[in-house]
Amino acid sequence: MSVVWFNGEFIAGKLALDPADRGLTLGDGLFETILVVKGKPVWLSDHLERMGDAADELGLGFDAVGIRVGVAAVLEQSSAPQEVLRITLTRGVVPGRALGGIGPSPSLLITLATFDPQAVPKTITLATSRIRRNETAPSSRLKTLSYIDAIAAAREISGRADDALMLNTAGHVASTTIGNLFLLKGKQLLTPAATQGILPGIARAKLLQGAGALGLEAQEAMLTLNDIHAADAVFRTNSLRLVTQVTMLDGKVLGQGSIEFIRDRLVSLLEE
Amino acid sequence: MSVVWFNGEFIAGKLALDPADRGLTLGDGLFETILVVKGKPVWLSDHLERMGDAADELGLGFDAVGIRVGVAAVLEQSSAPQEVLRITLTRGVVPGRALGGIGPSPSLLITLATFDPQAVPKTITLATSRIRRNETAPSSRLKTLSYIDAIAAAREISGRADDALMLNTAGHVASTTIGNLFLLKGKQLLTPAATQGILPGIARAKLLQGAGALGLEAQEAMLTLNDIHAADAVFRTNSLRLVTQVTMLDGKVLGQGSIEFIRDRLVSLLEE
């Protein structure tokens, strides 16, 4: 971890964390991972808006100005062509034992680490996890620290595929463990709707907005495994890894239509 | 927090935690909370067995001997009639960005805090949460650090009731945010089965084993909200709070049959 900033100060080495901080004890917090290109954060306002909305929903203190001050301080230490900025916000310490309790002050951890885009594979394979995403749950919809189900899904398919496809509890396609899923079919660009147990990604939102300029009709939909197998091309979006084509699902080859123009479009959007 | 032990050492004040520890960054770990009476941990072996099984499933390092050594050291500092021992095990630091990756060494945090049994209410009310428990997910079945859904459910019903009743995604009764649910109906003692999206509690297991001696037929079952309303009595079990009668659900009064003999039985079991 090249740069670490915690509750207003740069840290060398370990954090001095309260042992009762609910981020550690109960996964009670939020995070965002943001691509940094030549010292500039990509879609920072979108990430902060998503975090602020989630913090409101969960009753976490969210100090937008304080976070921007910390982010600016950390980004001054930028030292590599591409980096990952991670903002972690926890509920901090809550007096008493009540799960629903509120603490006096959240903890804010901001880190900056080198990111090597060459290490991101150009294509990936997927296998379907037995673990479903829960469309009624904050852990599916919000970028919370409670990530164990995605971790277990990634472990489950490890060795068989590169990432896990997760369905929701109704059996519809939701997302992978670390990104949103898109299908290209003719001029249609389809992705599971926000109600389907997905984390609505920032790259996903940018593509939905930008599809028209590519001559595509973007649409949120309820999708099945059959829809994936019938698509011309399938790809994953992620704020760091951007657009990654999916070549196989559960050992079956998927449509190999070109998605280069979509990747190029997203790259041009992030350069704006 | 009266006593704090972290990775082999007693700590005064803050933990020195690696900022990349996955317990903090991704809720990637497990915990157990154990009642301590006069310096003696209640059902410690059961708690450690549950944690060990969960660690195996999640691929977390689990050093049973090391944990017992830490627990013994912490319990030597016991200073109150009743206390809560909490064991927190995280995956530690994992090199690279892979969700399914494995780290060289887990982090182990053991704390001991005063517990006041007088502060535990004798009865509670419940309200049904809109957030469902996901019976396919480790976050529902295992005592992981990824607790955000239960936290959000507790916040949702706050002000209307003392604890949230959580159904599973099929609409069957699962549990509350912090305990298992039991129904008493005639000689039948019913509780949602382990497949229903519950964390199988230690107090629950003790009652299931000990019910025969009370002349009750204990049974795991698939239960509905109607079953709760039709029961003679309803109660919650929890390793710290033991047996707590539920008097109302969603504003409706529940059966008020006496459960004193069940509470007495559990107390006698923990004294053994």
Short mmCIF file of N, CA, C and O in Angstrom, two decimals, chain B residues 26-150:
data_model
loop_
_atom_site.label_atom_id
_atom_site.label_comp_id
_atom_site.label_asym_id
_atom_site.label_seq_id
_atom_site.Cartn_x
_atom_site.Cartn_y
_atom_site.Cartn_z
N LEU B 26 -13.11 -5.98 3.78
CA LEU B 26 -14.13 -6.76 3.08
C LEU B 26 -14.99 -7.64 4.00
O LEU B 26 -15.61 -8.59 3.53
N GLY B 27 -15.02 -7.33 5.29
CA GLY B 27 -15.81 -8.17 6.21
C GLY B 27 -15.43 -9.64 6.09
O GLY B 27 -16.27 -10.53 6.27
N ASP B 28 -14.16 -9.90 5.80
CA ASP B 28 -13.69 -11.25 5.45
C ASP B 28 -13.14 -11.93 6.70
O ASP B 28 -11.92 -11.95 6.93
N GLY B 29 -14.05 -12.45 7.50
CA GLY B 29 -13.63 -13.12 8.72
C GLY B 29 -14.83 -13.61 9.50
O GLY B 29 -15.97 -13.56 9.02
N LEU B 30 -14.56 -14.08 10.69
CA LEU B 30 -15.57 -14.73 11.53
C LEU B 30 -15.47 -14.18 12.94
O LEU B 30 -14.43 -13.67 13.34
N PHE B 31 -16.56 -14.33 13.70
CA PHE B 31 -16.45 -14.03 15.13
C PHE B 31 -17.36 -14.92 15.93
O PHE B 31 -18.26 -15.56 15.39
N GLU B 32 -17.08 -14.97 17.21
CA GLU B 32 -17.94 -15.64 18.18
C GLU B 32 -18.03 -14.74 19.40
O GLU B 32 -17.03 -14.12 19.78
N THR B 33 -19.22 -14.65 20.00
CA THR B 33 -19.36 -13.96 21.28
C THR B 33 -19.80 -14.99 22.30
O THR B 33 -20.74 -15.74 22.07
N ILE B 34 -19.08 -15.02 23.42
CA ILE B 34 -19.21 -16.11 24.38
C ILE B 34 -19.47 -15.51 25.77
O ILE B 34 -18.75 -14.60 26.20
N LEU B 35 -20.48 -16.02 26.43
CA LEU B 35 -20.77 -15.57 27.79
C LEU B 35 -19.70 -16.12 28.74
O LEU B 35 -19.31 -17.29 28.64
N VAL B 36 -19.23 -15.27 29.63
CA VAL B 36 -18.26 -15.68 30.64
C VAL B 36 -18.89 -15.44 32.01
O VAL B 36 -19.32 -14.33 32.31
N VAL B 37 -18.99 -16.50 32.80
CA VAL B 37 -19.57 -16.38 34.14
C VAL B 37 -18.48 -16.71 35.16
O VAL B 37 -17.91 -17.80 35.13
N LYS B 38 -18.20 -15.75 36.03
CA LYS B 38 -17.15 -15.91 37.04
C LYS B 38 -15.85 -16.42 36.43
O LYS B 38 -15.24 -17.37 36.93
N GLY B 39 -15.49 -15.83 35.30
CA GLY B 39 -14.21 -16.17 34.66
C GLY B 39 -14.23 -17.41 33.81
O GLY B 39 -13.24 -17.74 33.16
N LYS B 40 -15.38 -18.11 33.77
CA LYS B 40 -15.45 -19.35 32.97
C LYS B 40 -16.28 -19.14 31.71
O LYS B 40 -17.43 -18.71 31.77
N PRO B 41 -15.72 -19.49 30.55
CA PRO B 41 -16.47 -19.32 29.30
C PRO B 41 -17.53 -20.42 29.16
O PRO B 41 -17.26 -21.58 29.43
N VAL B 42 -18.72 -20.01 28.74
CA VAL B 42 -19.84 -20.94 28.61
C VAL B 42 -19.86 -21.53 27.20
O VAL B 42 -19.89 -20.79 26.23
N TRP B 43 -19.84 -22.87 27.12
CA TRP B 43 -19.92 -23.55 25.82
C TRP B 43 -18.79 -23.15 24.87
O TRP B 43 -18.99 -23.04 23.65
N LEU B 44 -17.61 -22.94 25.42
CA LEU B 44 -16.47 -22.51 24.59
C LEU B 44 -16.16 -23.51 23.47
O LEU B 44 -15.94 -23.11 22.32
N SER B 45 -16.17 -24.80 23.79
CA SER B 45 -15.83 -25.80 22.76
C SER B 45 -16.82 -25.77 21.61
O SER B 45 -16.44 -25.93 20.45
N ASP B 46 -18.10 -25.56 21.93
CA ASP B 46 -19.11 -25.49 20.87
C ASP B 46 -18.85 -24.28 19.97
O ASP B 46 -18.95 -24.37 18.74
N HIS B 47 -18.54 -23.15 20.60
CA HIS B 47 -18.27 -21.94 19.81
C HIS B 47 -17.03 -22.14 18.93
O HIS B 47 -17.02 -21.75 17.76
N LEU B 48 -15.99 -22.74 19.50
CA LEU B 48 -14.76 -22.93 18.71
C LEU B 48 -14.97 -23.95 17.59
O LEU B 48 -14.42 -23.80 16.50
N GLU B 49 -15.81 -24.95 17.85
CA GLU B 49 -16.09 -25.93 16.79
C GLU B 49 -16.84 -25.26 15.64
O GLU B 49 -16.53 -25.48 14.47
N ARG B 50 -17.82 -24.41 15.99
CA ARG B 50 -18.56 -23.71 14.94
C ARG B 50 -17.62 -22.80 14.15
O ARG B 50 -17.67 -22.75 12.92
N MET B 51 -16.75 -22.08 14.85
CA MET B 51 -15.82 -21.19 14.16
C MET B 51 -14.85 -21.99 13.28
O MET B 51 -14.56 -21.58 12.15
N GLY B 52 -14.38 -23.10 13.79
CA GLY B 52 -13.45 -23.93 13.01
C GLY B 52 -14.09 -24.46 11.74
O GLY B 52 -13.49 -24.45 10.66
N ASP B 53 -15.34 -24.93 11.85
CA ASP B 53 -16.05 -25.43 10.67
C ASP B 53 -16.24 -24.32 9.64
O ASP B 53 -16.06 -24.52 8.43
N ALA B 54 -16.61 -23.14 10.11
CA ALA B 54 -16.83 -22.01 9.20
C ALA B 54 -15.51 -21.58 8.55
O ALA B 54 -15.46 -21.25 7.36
N ALA B 55 -14.43 -21.60 9.35
CA ALA B 55 -13.11 -21.22 8.81
C ALA B 55 -12.70 -22.21 7.72
O ALA B 55 -12.16 -21.80 6.68
N ASP B 56 -12.96 -23.49 7.92
CA ASP B 56 -12.66 -24.49 6.89
C ASP B 56 -13.44 -24.18 5.62
O ASP B 56 -12.90 -24.21 4.51
N GLU B 57 -14.72 -23.87 5.77
CA GLU B 57 -15.56 -23.61 4.59
C GLU B 57 -15.08 -22.38 3.84
O GLU B 57 -15.08 -22.36 2.60
N LEU B 58 -14.66 -21.36 4.56
CA LEU B 58 -14.25 -20.10 3.92
C LEU B 58 -12.76 -20.07 3.57
O LEU B 58 -12.28 -19.12 2.97
N GLY B 59 -12.02 -21.11 3.98
CA GLY B 59 -10.60 -21.13 3.68
C GLY B 59 -9.80 -20.14 4.50
O GLY B 59 -8.80 -19.59 4.04
N LEU B 60 -10.24 -19.91 5.74
CA LEU B 60 -9.49 -19.06 6.67
C LEU B 60 -8.58 -19.95 7.51
O LEU B 60 -8.99 -21.03 7.92
N GLY B 61 -7.38 -19.49 7.78
CA GLY B 61 -6.53 -20.24 8.70
C GLY B 61 -7.16 -20.29 10.08
O GLY B 61 -7.63 -19.26 10.57
N PHE B 62 -7.19 -21.47 10.69
CA PHE B 62 -7.80 -21.61 12.02
C PHE B 62 -6.85 -22.42 12.88
O PHE B 62 -6.66 -23.62 12.67
N ASP B 63 -6.24 -21.75 13.84
CA ASP B 63 -5.27 -22.39 14.73
C ASP B 63 -5.95 -22.58 16.09
O ASP B 63 -5.94 -21.68 16.94
N ALA B 64 -6.57 -23.75 16.27
CA ALA B 64 -7.37 -23.99 17.48
C ALA B 64 -6.53 -23.84 18.74
O ALA B 64 -6.99 -23.26 19.73
N VAL B 65 -5.30 -24.32 18.68
CA VAL B 65 -4.44 -24.24 19.87
C VAL B 65 -4.10 -22.78 20.17
O VAL B 65 -4.20 -22.31 21.31
N GLY B 66 -3.72 -22.04 19.13
CA GLY B 66 -3.38 -20.63 19.31
C GLY B 66 -4.56 -19.84 19.87
O GLY B 66 -4.38 -18.96 20.72
N ILE B 67 -5.76 -20.14 19.39
CA ILE B 67 -6.94 -19.43 19.89
C ILE B 67 -7.18 -19.77 21.36
O ILE B 67 -7.44 -18.89 22.18
N ARG B 68 -7.03 -21.05 21.70
CA ARG B 68 -7.24 -21.44 23.11
C ARG B 68 -6.20 -20.79 24.03
O ARG B 68 -6.52 -20.39 25.15
N VAL B 69 -4.99 -20.67 23.54
CA VAL B 69 -3.94 -19.99 24.33
C VAL B 69 -4.33 -18.53 24.57
O VAL B 69 -4.23 -18.01 25.69
N GLY B 70 -4.77 -17.85 23.51
CA GLY B 70 -5.17 -16.45 23.64
C GLY B 70 -6.37 -16.29 24.56
O GLY B 70 -6.41 -15.39 25.41
N VAL B 71 -7.36 -17.18 24.41
CA VAL B 71 -8.55 -17.12 25.25
C VAL B 71 -8.17 -17.30 26.72
O VAL B 71 -8.64 -16.57 27.60
N ALA B 72 -7.28 -18.25 26.99
CA ALA B 72 -6.87 -18.50 28.38
C ALA B 72 -6.16 -17.28 28.95
O ALA B 72 -6.40 -16.88 30.10
N ALA B 73 -5.30 -16.66 28.15
CA ALA B 73 -4.58 -15.47 28.62
C ALA B 73 -5.57 -14.34 28.95
O ALA B 73 -5.46 -13.68 29.98
N VAL B 74 -6.53 -14.15 28.06
CA VAL B 74 -7.51 -13.08 28.26
C VAL B 74 -8.37 -13.37 29.49
O VAL B 74 -8.65 -12.47 30.30
N LEU B 75 -8.79 -14.62 29.65
CA LEU B 75 -9.68 -14.95 30.77
C LEU B 75 -8.98 -14.81 32.12
O LEU B 75 -9.64 -14.63 33.15
N GLU B 76 -7.66 -14.87 32.13
CA GLU B 76 -6.94 -14.62 33.38
C GLU B 76 -7.15 -13.19 33.88
O GLU B 76 -6.93 -12.90 35.05
N GLN B 77 -7.55 -12.30 32.94
CA GLN B 77 -7.80 -10.90 33.32
C GLN B 77 -9.25 -10.67 33.72
O GLN B 77 -9.66 -9.52 33.91
N SER B 78 -10.03 -11.73 33.80
CA SER B 78 -11.45 -11.60 34.16
C SER B 78 -11.61 -10.85 35.47
O SER B 78 -10.88 -11.09 36.42
N SER B 79 -12.59 -9.91 35.50
CA SER B 79 -12.72 -9.07 36.69
C SER B 79 -14.17 -8.76 37.05
O SER B 79 -14.41 -7.93 37.94
N ALA B 80 -15.12 -9.36 36.36
CA ALA B 80 -16.53 -9.04 36.65
C ALA B 80 -17.31 -10.36 36.72
O ALA B 80 -16.88 -11.37 36.16
N PRO B 81 -18.47 -10.35 37.38
CA PRO B 81 -19.26 -11.59 37.53
C PRO B 81 -19.66 -12.18 36.17
O PRO B 81 -19.61 -13.38 35.97
N GLN B 82 -20.07 -11.30 35.26
CA GLN B 82 -20.39 -11.77 33.91
C GLN B 82 -19.69 -10.88 32.90
O GLN B 82 -19.61 -9.66 33.07
N GLU B 83 -19.20 -11.54 31.85
CA GLU B 83 -18.45 -10.82 30.82
C GLU B 83 -18.78 -11.40 29.44
O GLU B 83 -19.36 -12.48 29.34
N VAL B 84 -18.39 -10.68 28.42
CA VAL B 84 -18.51 -11.18 27.04
C VAL B 84 -17.11 -11.36 26.49
O VAL B 84 -16.32 -10.41 26.45
N LEU B 85 -16.83 -12.57 26.07
CA LEU B 85 -15.58 -12.87 25.37
C LEU B 85 -15.91 -12.85 23.88
O LEU B 85 -16.84 -13.52 23.45
N ARG B 86 -15.17 -12.06 23.13
CA ARG B 86 -15.37 -12.06 21.68
C ARG B 86 -14.09 -12.49 21.00
O ARG B 86 -13.02 -11.92 21.27
N ILE B 87 -14.21 -13.47 20.10
CA ILE B 87 -13.07 -13.93 19.30
C ILE B 87 -13.35 -13.50 17.86
O ILE B 87 -14.39 -13.84 17.30
N THR B 88 -12.43 -12.73 17.29
CA THR B 88 -12.57 -12.26 15.91
C THR B 88 -11.39 -12.79 15.11
O THR B 88 -10.23 -12.58 15.48
N LEU B 89 -11.69 -13.49 14.04
CA LEU B 89 -10.65 -14.08 13.18
C LEU B 89 -10.82 -13.52 11.78
O LEU B 89 -11.90 -13.65 11.19
N THR B 90 -9.80 -12.86 11.24
CA THR B 90 -9.91 -12.33 9.87
C THR B 90 -8.94 -13.06 8.94
O THR B 90 -8.02 -13.74 9.39
N ARG B 91 -9.15 -12.89 7.64
CA ARG B 91 -8.25 -13.54 6.67
C ARG B 91 -6.89 -12.86 6.65
O ARG B 91 -5.95 -13.39 6.07
N GLY B 92 -6.77 -11.71 7.28
CA GLY B 92 -5.50 -10.98 7.25
C GLY B 92 -5.28 -10.33 5.90
O GLY B 92 -6.23 -9.98 5.20
N VAL B 93 -4.03 -10.18 5.52
CA VAL B 93 -3.69 -9.50 4.27
C VAL B 93 -3.54 -10.55 3.15
O VAL B 93 -2.90 -11.57 3.35
N VAL B 94 -4.14 -10.27 2.01
CA VAL B 94 -4.06 -11.17 0.85
C VAL B 94 -3.32 -10.42 -0.25
O VAL B 94 -3.75 -9.34 -0.66
N PRO B 95 -2.22 -10.98 -0.76
CA PRO B 95 -1.51 -10.29 -1.85
C PRO B 95 -2.39 -10.24 -3.11
O PRO B 95 -3.16 -11.16 -3.36
N GLY B 96 -2.27 -9.16 -3.86
CA GLY B 96 -3.01 -9.04 -5.11
C GLY B 96 -4.44 -8.59 -4.87
O GLY B 96 -4.83 -8.28 -3.75
N ARG B 97 -5.21 -8.55 -5.97
CA ARG B 97 -6.57 -8.03 -5.88
C ARG B 97 -7.64 -9.11 -5.96
O ARG B 97 -8.83 -8.79 -5.98
N ALA B 98 -7.26 -10.40 -6.03
CA ALA B 98 -8.26 -11.46 -6.22
C ALA B 98 -9.12 -11.64 -4.97
O ALA B 98 -8.60 -11.85 -3.88
N LEU B 99 -10.45 -11.56 -5.15
CA LEU B 99 -11.37 -11.75 -4.02
C LEU B 99 -11.15 -13.12 -3.37
O LEU B 99 -11.22 -13.25 -2.17
N GLY B 100 -10.92 -14.14 -4.22
CA GLY B 100 -10.80 -15.50 -3.70
C GLY B 100 -9.40 -15.85 -3.21
O GLY B 100 -9.14 -17.01 -2.88
N GLY B 101 -8.50 -14.88 -3.14
CA GLY B 101 -7.12 -15.15 -2.76
C GLY B 101 -6.96 -15.57 -1.31
O GLY B 101 -7.85 -15.38 -0.49
N ILE B 102 -5.80 -16.13 -1.03
CA ILE B 102 -5.50 -16.62 0.32
C ILE B 102 -4.30 -15.87 0.85
O ILE B 102 -3.33 -15.63 0.14
N GLY B 103 -4.36 -15.51 2.12
CA GLY B 103 -3.27 -14.76 2.74
C GLY B 103 -2.37 -15.66 3.55
O GLY B 103 -2.72 -16.78 3.86
N PRO B 104 -1.19 -15.15 3.88
CA PRO B 104 -0.24 -15.97 4.63
C PRO B 104 -0.65 -16.19 6.08
O PRO B 104 -0.37 -17.23 6.64
N SER B 105 -1.34 -15.21 6.68
CA SER B 105 -1.66 -15.41 8.09
C SER B 105 -2.86 -14.59 8.50
O SER B 105 -2.97 -13.40 8.19
N PRO B 106 -3.80 -15.24 9.19
CA PRO B 106 -4.99 -14.54 9.67
C PRO B 106 -4.65 -13.64 10.85
O PRO B 106 -3.59 -13.77 11.46
N SER B 107 -5.56 -12.73 11.14
CA SER B 107 -5.45 -11.89 12.34
C SER B 107 -6.41 -12.42 13.39
O SER B 107 -7.53 -12.83 13.06
N LEU B 108 -5.97 -12.39 14.63
CA LEU B 108 -6.79 -12.91 15.73
C LEU B 108 -6.92 -11.84 16.81
O LEU B 108 -5.91 -11.39 17.37
N LEU B 109 -8.16 -11.41 17.04
CA LEU B 109 -8.46 -10.40 18.05
C LEU B 109 -9.35 -11.04 19.11
O LEU B 109 -10.38 -11.63 18.77
N ILE B 110 -8.95 -10.95 20.36
CA ILE B 110 -9.77 -11.50 21.45
C ILE B 110 -10.00 -10.38 22.46
O ILE B 110 -9.05 -9.73 22.90
N THR B 111 -11.28 -10.14 22.78
CA THR B 111 -11.59 -9.07 23.73
C THR B 111 -12.49 -9.62 24.84
O THR B 111 -13.21 -10.60 24.66
N LEU B 112 -12.41 -8.96 25.97
CA LEU B 112 -13.24 -9.32 27.12
C LEU B 112 -13.83 -8.02 27.66
O LEU B 112 -13.10 -7.06 27.94
N ALA B 113 -15.16 -7.98 27.77
CA ALA B 113 -15.84 -6.77 28.24
C ALA B 113 -16.88 -7.16 29.27
O ALA B 113 -17.44 -8.26 29.22
N THR B 114 -17.16 -6.25 30.16
CA THR B 114 -18.19 -6.49 31.18
C THR B 114 -19.55 -6.70 30.52
O THR B 114 -19.87 -6.04 29.53
N PHE B 115 -20.33 -7.62 31.09
CA PHE B 115 -21.70 -7.84 30.60
C PHE B 115 -22.63 -7.77 31.79
O PHE B 115 -22.42 -8.44 32.80
N ASP B 116 -23.67 -6.96 31.65
CA ASP B 116 -24.62 -6.80 32.75
C ASP B 116 -25.92 -7.51 32.41
O ASP B 116 -26.73 -7.01 31.63
N PRO B 117 -26.15 -8.70 32.98
CA PRO B 117 -27.36 -9.44 32.63
C PRO B 117 -28.63 -8.70 33.04
O PRO B 117 -29.70 -8.93 32.46
N GLN B 118 -28.52 -7.77 34.01
CA GLN B 118 -29.70 -6.99 34.41
C GLN B 118 -30.15 -6.06 33.29
O GLN B 118 -31.30 -5.64 33.26
N ALA B 119 -29.23 -5.73 32.40
CA ALA B 119 -29.58 -4.81 31.31
C ALA B 119 -30.29 -5.54 30.16
O ALA B 119 -30.78 -4.90 29.23
N VAL B 120 -30.35 -6.89 30.23
CA VAL B 120 -31.06 -7.64 29.18
C VAL B 120 -32.55 -7.62 29.50
O VAL B 120 -32.95 -8.02 30.59
N PRO B 121 -33.37 -7.16 28.56
CA PRO B 121 -34.81 -7.13 28.86
C PRO B 121 -35.36 -8.55 29.02
O PRO B 121 -34.86 -9.49 28.41
N LYS B 122 -36.38 -8.68 29.86
CA LYS B 122 -37.01 -10.00 30.08
C LYS B 122 -37.89 -10.38 28.90
O LYS B 122 -38.09 -11.56 28.62
N THR B 123 -38.48 -9.38 28.26
CA THR B 123 -39.32 -9.64 27.10
C THR B 123 -38.97 -8.63 26.01
O THR B 123 -38.43 -7.56 26.30
N ILE B 124 -39.26 -9.01 24.78
CA ILE B 124 -39.03 -8.10 23.65
C ILE B 124 -40.22 -8.13 22.70
O ILE B 124 -41.02 -9.07 22.72
N THR B 125 -40.28 -7.10 21.87
CA THR B 125 -41.24 -7.09 20.77
C THR B 125 -40.46 -7.20 19.46
O THR B 125 -39.29 -6.83 19.37
N LEU B 126 -41.12 -7.75 18.45
CA LEU B 126 -40.50 -7.91 17.12
C LEU B 126 -41.33 -7.19 16.06
O LEU B 126 -42.54 -7.06 16.20
N ALA B 127 -40.66 -6.75 15.02
CA ALA B 127 -41.35 -6.29 13.81
C ALA B 127 -40.65 -6.96 12.62
O ALA B 127 -39.43 -7.17 12.65
N THR B 128 -41.42 -7.30 11.61
CA THR B 128 -40.86 -8.02 10.46
C THR B 128 -40.12 -7.05 9.54
O THR B 128 -40.67 -6.03 9.13
N SER B 129 -38.89 -7.39 9.21
CA SER B 129 -38.07 -6.57 8.31
C SER B 129 -38.42 -6.87 6.85
O SER B 129 -38.83 -7.97 6.51
N ARG B 130 -38.20 -5.88 6.02
CA ARG B 130 -38.32 -6.11 4.56
C ARG B 130 -37.09 -6.82 4.01
O ARG B 130 -37.10 -7.32 2.89
N ILE B 131 -36.01 -6.83 4.80
CA ILE B 131 -34.77 -7.47 4.35
C ILE B 131 -34.86 -8.96 4.66
O ILE B 131 -35.09 -9.34 5.80
N ARG B 132 -34.68 -9.78 3.66
CA ARG B 132 -34.78 -11.23 3.83
C ARG B 132 -33.41 -11.83 4.11
O ARG B 132 -32.39 -11.28 3.70
N ARG B 133 -33.39 -12.97 4.77
CA ARG B 133 -32.16 -13.74 4.93
C ARG B 133 -32.02 -14.68 3.74
O ARG B 133 -32.98 -15.31 3.31
N ASN B 134 -30.81 -14.76 3.23
CA ASN B 134 -30.52 -15.48 1.99
C ASN B 134 -30.05 -16.88 2.33
O ASN B 134 -28.91 -17.08 2.75
N GLU B 135 -30.92 -17.86 2.15
CA GLU B 135 -30.59 -19.22 2.58
C GLU B 135 -29.50 -19.87 1.72
O GLU B 135 -29.01 -20.95 2.06
N THR B 136 -29.07 -19.21 0.63
CA THR B 136 -27.96 -19.75 -0.18
C THR B 136 -26.61 -19.18 0.25
O THR B 136 -25.58 -19.56 -0.31
N ALA B 137 -26.60 -18.26 1.21
CA ALA B 137 -25.40 -17.43 1.42
C ALA B 137 -24.68 -17.72 2.73
O ALA B 137 -25.32 -17.86 3.78
N PRO B 138 -23.35 -17.75 2.67
CA PRO B 138 -22.56 -17.87 3.90
C PRO B 138 -22.89 -16.79 4.92
O PRO B 138 -22.84 -17.03 6.12
N SER B 139 -23.22 -15.57 4.45
CA SER B 139 -23.48 -14.48 5.39
C SER B 139 -24.68 -14.78 6.28
O SER B 139 -24.79 -14.22 7.37
N SER B 140 -25.58 -15.65 5.84
CA SER B 140 -26.73 -16.02 6.68
C SER B 140 -26.41 -17.22 7.58
O SER B 140 -26.88 -17.29 8.70
N ARG B 141 -25.63 -18.16 7.07
CA ARG B 141 -25.42 -19.44 7.77
C ARG B 141 -24.26 -19.40 8.75
O ARG B 141 -24.22 -20.18 9.70
N LEU B 142 -23.26 -18.56 8.45
CA LEU B 142 -22.02 -18.55 9.25
C LEU B 142 -21.93 -17.24 10.01
O LEU B 142 -22.48 -16.22 9.59
N LYS B 143 -21.19 -17.25 11.12
CA LYS B 143 -21.08 -16.03 11.92
C LYS B 143 -19.91 -15.22 11.38
O LYS B 143 -18.83 -15.15 11.98
N THR B 144 -20.13 -14.60 10.24
CA THR B 144 -19.07 -13.85 9.58
C THR B 144 -19.11 -12.39 10.02
O THR B 144 -20.07 -11.91 10.62
N LEU B 145 -18.04 -11.68 9.67
CA LEU B 145 -17.97 -10.24 9.96
C LEU B 145 -18.88 -9.42 9.04
O LEU B 145 -19.05 -8.23 9.26
N SER B 146 -19.46 -10.06 8.02
CA SER B 146 -20.29 -9.34 7.05
C SER B 146 -21.72 -9.26 7.57
O SER B 146 -22.59 -10.03 7.18
N TYR B 147 -21.97 -8.31 8.44
CA TYR B 147 -23.20 -8.25 9.23
C TYR B 147 -24.14 -7.14 8.79
O TYR B 147 -25.12 -6.83 9.48
N ILE B 148 -23.88 -6.50 7.66
CA ILE B 148 -24.61 -5.27 7.34
C ILE B 148 -26.11 -5.47 7.17
O ILE B 148 -26.90 -4.59 7.50
N ASP B 149 -26.53 -6.64 6.67
CA ASP B 149 -27.97 -6.84 6.44
C ASP B 149 -28.74 -6.88 7.76
O ASP B 149 -29.83 -6.31 7.87
N ALA B 150 -28.15 -7.53 8.77
CA ALA B 150 -28.81 -7.56 10.08
C ALA B 150 -28.80 -6.16 10.71
O ALA B 150 -29.78 -5.75 11.35
#
